[in-house]
Structures are given as C-alpha cells and as structure tokens.
Amino acid sequence: MRYQKIDSKLFVENRKRFVAQMKPNSIAIFHANDMMMRNGDTHFVYRQNSDLFYLSGLDQEEVVLVLFPNCPKGKKFEEIIFTKQTNEHIAVWEGYKYTKEDAAATSGVKSVYWLDEMDSTLNELILLADNIYVNTNENDRAVSDYATRDVRKAIELKHQYVGHNFLRSQSILKQLRMIKSSLELEVMQTACDITEKAFRQVLATTKPGMNEYEVEANVIHQFIANGATGHAYTPIVASGANACVLHYIANDQKLKDGDLMLMDFGAEYGNYAADLSRTIPTNGRFTDRQKAIYNAVLNVKNEAQQLLVPGNNLDAYHKEVGKIMTSELIGLGLLDKTAVEQMASEDIHLYKKYFMHGTSHHLGLDVHDLCHRYVEFEEGMVFTCEPGIYIPAENMGIRLEDDLVITSNGAKNLMANIPIEVEEIEDLMNQ
Ligand SMILES: [Mn+2]
C-alpha cells in the first residue's frame, strides 16, 4: 500500500463497536467492492468498500468479512475473513496479494480462510443464526442503478434462506462511522496535510495563460508524490464564471488575467478523504471588489465554524448560516434588506440566489460520509465548512472550505495551516 500501515487496533475497535450493536444470535456479512470494468479488458482503479475497510482494514478485491458474536460453533468462528488464494500466475501478472498471515495482521482477525472454503462454512454458520445482517449503500445522496457485490450476495442469501430474518448493517454503521476515533483523525490529518502541499504548489505556480488542467496536474503530482492514492473525488478547477457551475469538472479553460480561480480538491490517503476549497486570483492580486466578496465568504466561514459544537444539528446550523450569509450579502449590496425581510416571512430565502448549496457535510472514508442527518452534533464528528458566493454576472464564484473535527471546546480545524487570508495568498503568489 502507498499509505503507512494503519494500526490494526482501529479495525479491532470498530468491529467491537459494531458487534456490540448486533441483535443476539446474528451473523453479519460484508463483501469487498467489485473490480469495475472500464472498457475492453481494463478496470477502473480499485477502491475498497468503505464499510469493509472500516471493519477490517483490508484493501484488496475478493475479500469477505463475517462476524458472528458468541457463535455456537466456537470462538474461532466469531470473526472470519475469506480471501482469494494467490498463486504463481497471479504473482507474476498482478503481484502481491494477501497471505493469510498478512490479512490477519492487517485486520486483527485471527481466522483467515481461502474463498473456496466460504460456501460450506458460511452455510453451516447461517443455519446456526436467526438474523443475517446484510450491507447496502445507504448514503442518502447516492444515485446508482448498479448493484454492489454486497447487494447481489444479499439477494442470493434472501433467496436461499427465506426463513431467516434480514437486518441492515447500515443502521449500525451510520452511527459508528459518524464519530471518528483518534486513529482515524490521524489518517485524516495526513490526507489534509498532503492536500495542503498541493495547494501551496498551486500558489507557487499558477499564472494567467495556463490551462485549468495544468493546475489540476500540479495538484495530482503533489498527491501522488506524497503517498496519497489520488483524488478523494473529482477535482474542480474553475476560473471566471466556470466557478458558478457547482460541479464543474471539465477543467479545460485558459486562466484569464484578472479572473479568480475556484478549486475544490482533496487527497485520499489510507482511504480517508480530505476536502478543500480555495479561491485565488490567477494573477496573484485580488481586485477591491473580489477582495470584498472573498472576505464576506471568509466571515461567513469563520462564524459558521463557531457553530460546529456538540448539541447543535444540521438543520439549525444551516438556518443560522443562512442568516449570517444574508447579512454579508446585504453588506455587499447584492441583497436588499427590506426585500429579504418581506420574503423571509413567506419562507423564501433570497441568499440562496448566491449561495445555493449546504455549508457542511460529514467527511471520512467517503467525501460525503455516511451519516444520520437528524442527530445532534457530537465530539469526534468531522465536518467540512464551505460557504460560497456565486455571481455569474460578475464572472466569479468564491468558495472557501476547511475540514473540522468537533471537540468539547470548539471545532478543531484540520486545515488550520492552509493559507486562506487575502494577504497570505497574495504574498505566496508573488514570491
Ligand atoms: Mn465539501
């Protein structure tokens, strides 16, 4: 792996917490993600299933994790991994795959078997259980008509074991994955630090006349050179009015002198995501108008961060940030105070014309991390904070985004060292 070995204690603890939430006499089954066809005989770069990784640390295709607390067959069957047996052919063509010993050391699971033993073993265990926990993707923003290996296997199980009671692993995983342990925060900090290196490289190299994709190339260079697997999500490099297209990923336009450039990128390290947004002047100097709008976004961000505290919730938080943004937009002359008040009484919020997305989302193994949307903020939750103002008529969109962890005394910024003040950005761009 390109990342430093993650302490198996993380995965041991995660399984302990998961098992503690299972109903008595239950078995839980987790499958690795498929190798996805790209075209012809080539595959997309492999990415492990986040839940399987969370519970095992195993970063290889064709891996299955089975949990059966208090299994009547014996202690040895309480945690099992099945993995593909490697051979000389695989060694020559694909290289390294887990041995049983490596899979055990990585995950902390002692019982490791080859996959060809799975069907008979699993059948015996399932017949000893009343409930089967199956895993699906319950990210509430996910849109896909593709059935994951987890889903396909769950359908097979339902067909085969009609008398069993089927339960959702995700209702447990949602609770667990929202709260990050100190070991997870260490890995996430590394993802943020690598992202910082990329941004500093961008500040040192960006000039008018370059193409947006040249900026993207500087980012990925730093990511790969510093041990990241790559981007945690498709990067946005959007100059001028392109920044007003919220999911602009074409990144194929020339940087014009005098324009701003909005970037939204983050490294994926050890399967954990960083998520950064910065907006910089292509020529290294903000105009007065650009500076005024930039600082308005920065004010909103600084105030919003203060609201990332235990006991708050996403709904109340977003309402409050909307008020802060509204007052900044009035200050900039973009909204009229009287109109704002009139419309607010009809529950119409005029700020959404300039700021049409949410301020924060959970971050972790997934960039929009698995979560319950309607629970109170707690210590250990990691959120982005990313207000923006988008004005196509003025040829600019500005978004500023950091990643923060909620603690008992305020939000701790994992990106505190990444330049954000106007003066700092200008200084670094003009060195
Ligand atoms: Mn984000």
JSON list of N, CA and C and ligand atoms in Angstrom, two decimals, residues 275 361 384 386 401, ligand 1:
[
{"chain": "A", "resi": 275, "resn": "ASP", "atom": "N", "xyz": [-11.06, 17.37, 2.00]},
{"chain": "A", "resi": 275, "resn": "ASP", "atom": "CA", "xyz": [-11.97, 18.12, 1.12]},
{"chain": "A", "resi": 275, "resn": "ASP", "atom": "C", "xyz": [-11.70, 19.60, 1.32]},
{"chain": "A", "resi": 361, "resn": "HIS", "atom": "N", "xyz": [-20.93, 19.05, 5.43]},
{"chain": "A", "resi": 361, "resn": "HIS", "atom": "CA", "xyz": [-21.30, 17.64, 5.36]},
{"chain": "A", "resi": 361, "resn": "HIS", "atom": "C", "xyz": [-20.28, 16.83, 6.14]},
{"chain": "A", "resi": 384, "resn": "THR", "atom": "N", "xyz": [-17.04, 19.35, 6.94]},
{"chain": "A", "resi": 384, "resn": "THR", "atom": "CA", "xyz": [-16.48, 20.43, 6.16]},
{"chain": "A", "resi": 384, "resn": "THR", "atom": "C", "xyz": [-17.22, 21.70, 6.57]},
{"chain": "A", "resi": 386, "resn": "GLU", "atom": "N", "xyz": [-18.02, 25.11, 4.27]},
{"chain": "A", "resi": 386, "resn": "GLU", "atom": "CA", "xyz": [-17.71, 25.57, 2.91]},
{"chain": "A", "resi": 386, "resn": "GLU", "atom": "C", "xyz": [-18.75, 26.51, 2.33]},
{"chain": "A", "resi": 401, "resn": "GLU", "atom": "N", "xyz": [-13.26, 26.39, 1.96]},
{"chain": "A", "resi": 401, "resn": "GLU", "atom": "CA", "xyz": [-13.66, 25.17, 2.67]},
{"chain": "A", "resi": 401, "resn": "GLU", "atom": "C", "xyz": [-12.50, 24.55, 3.45]},
{"chain": "B", "resi": 1, "resn": "MN", "atom": "MN", "xyz": [-17.12, 19.57, 0.54]}
]
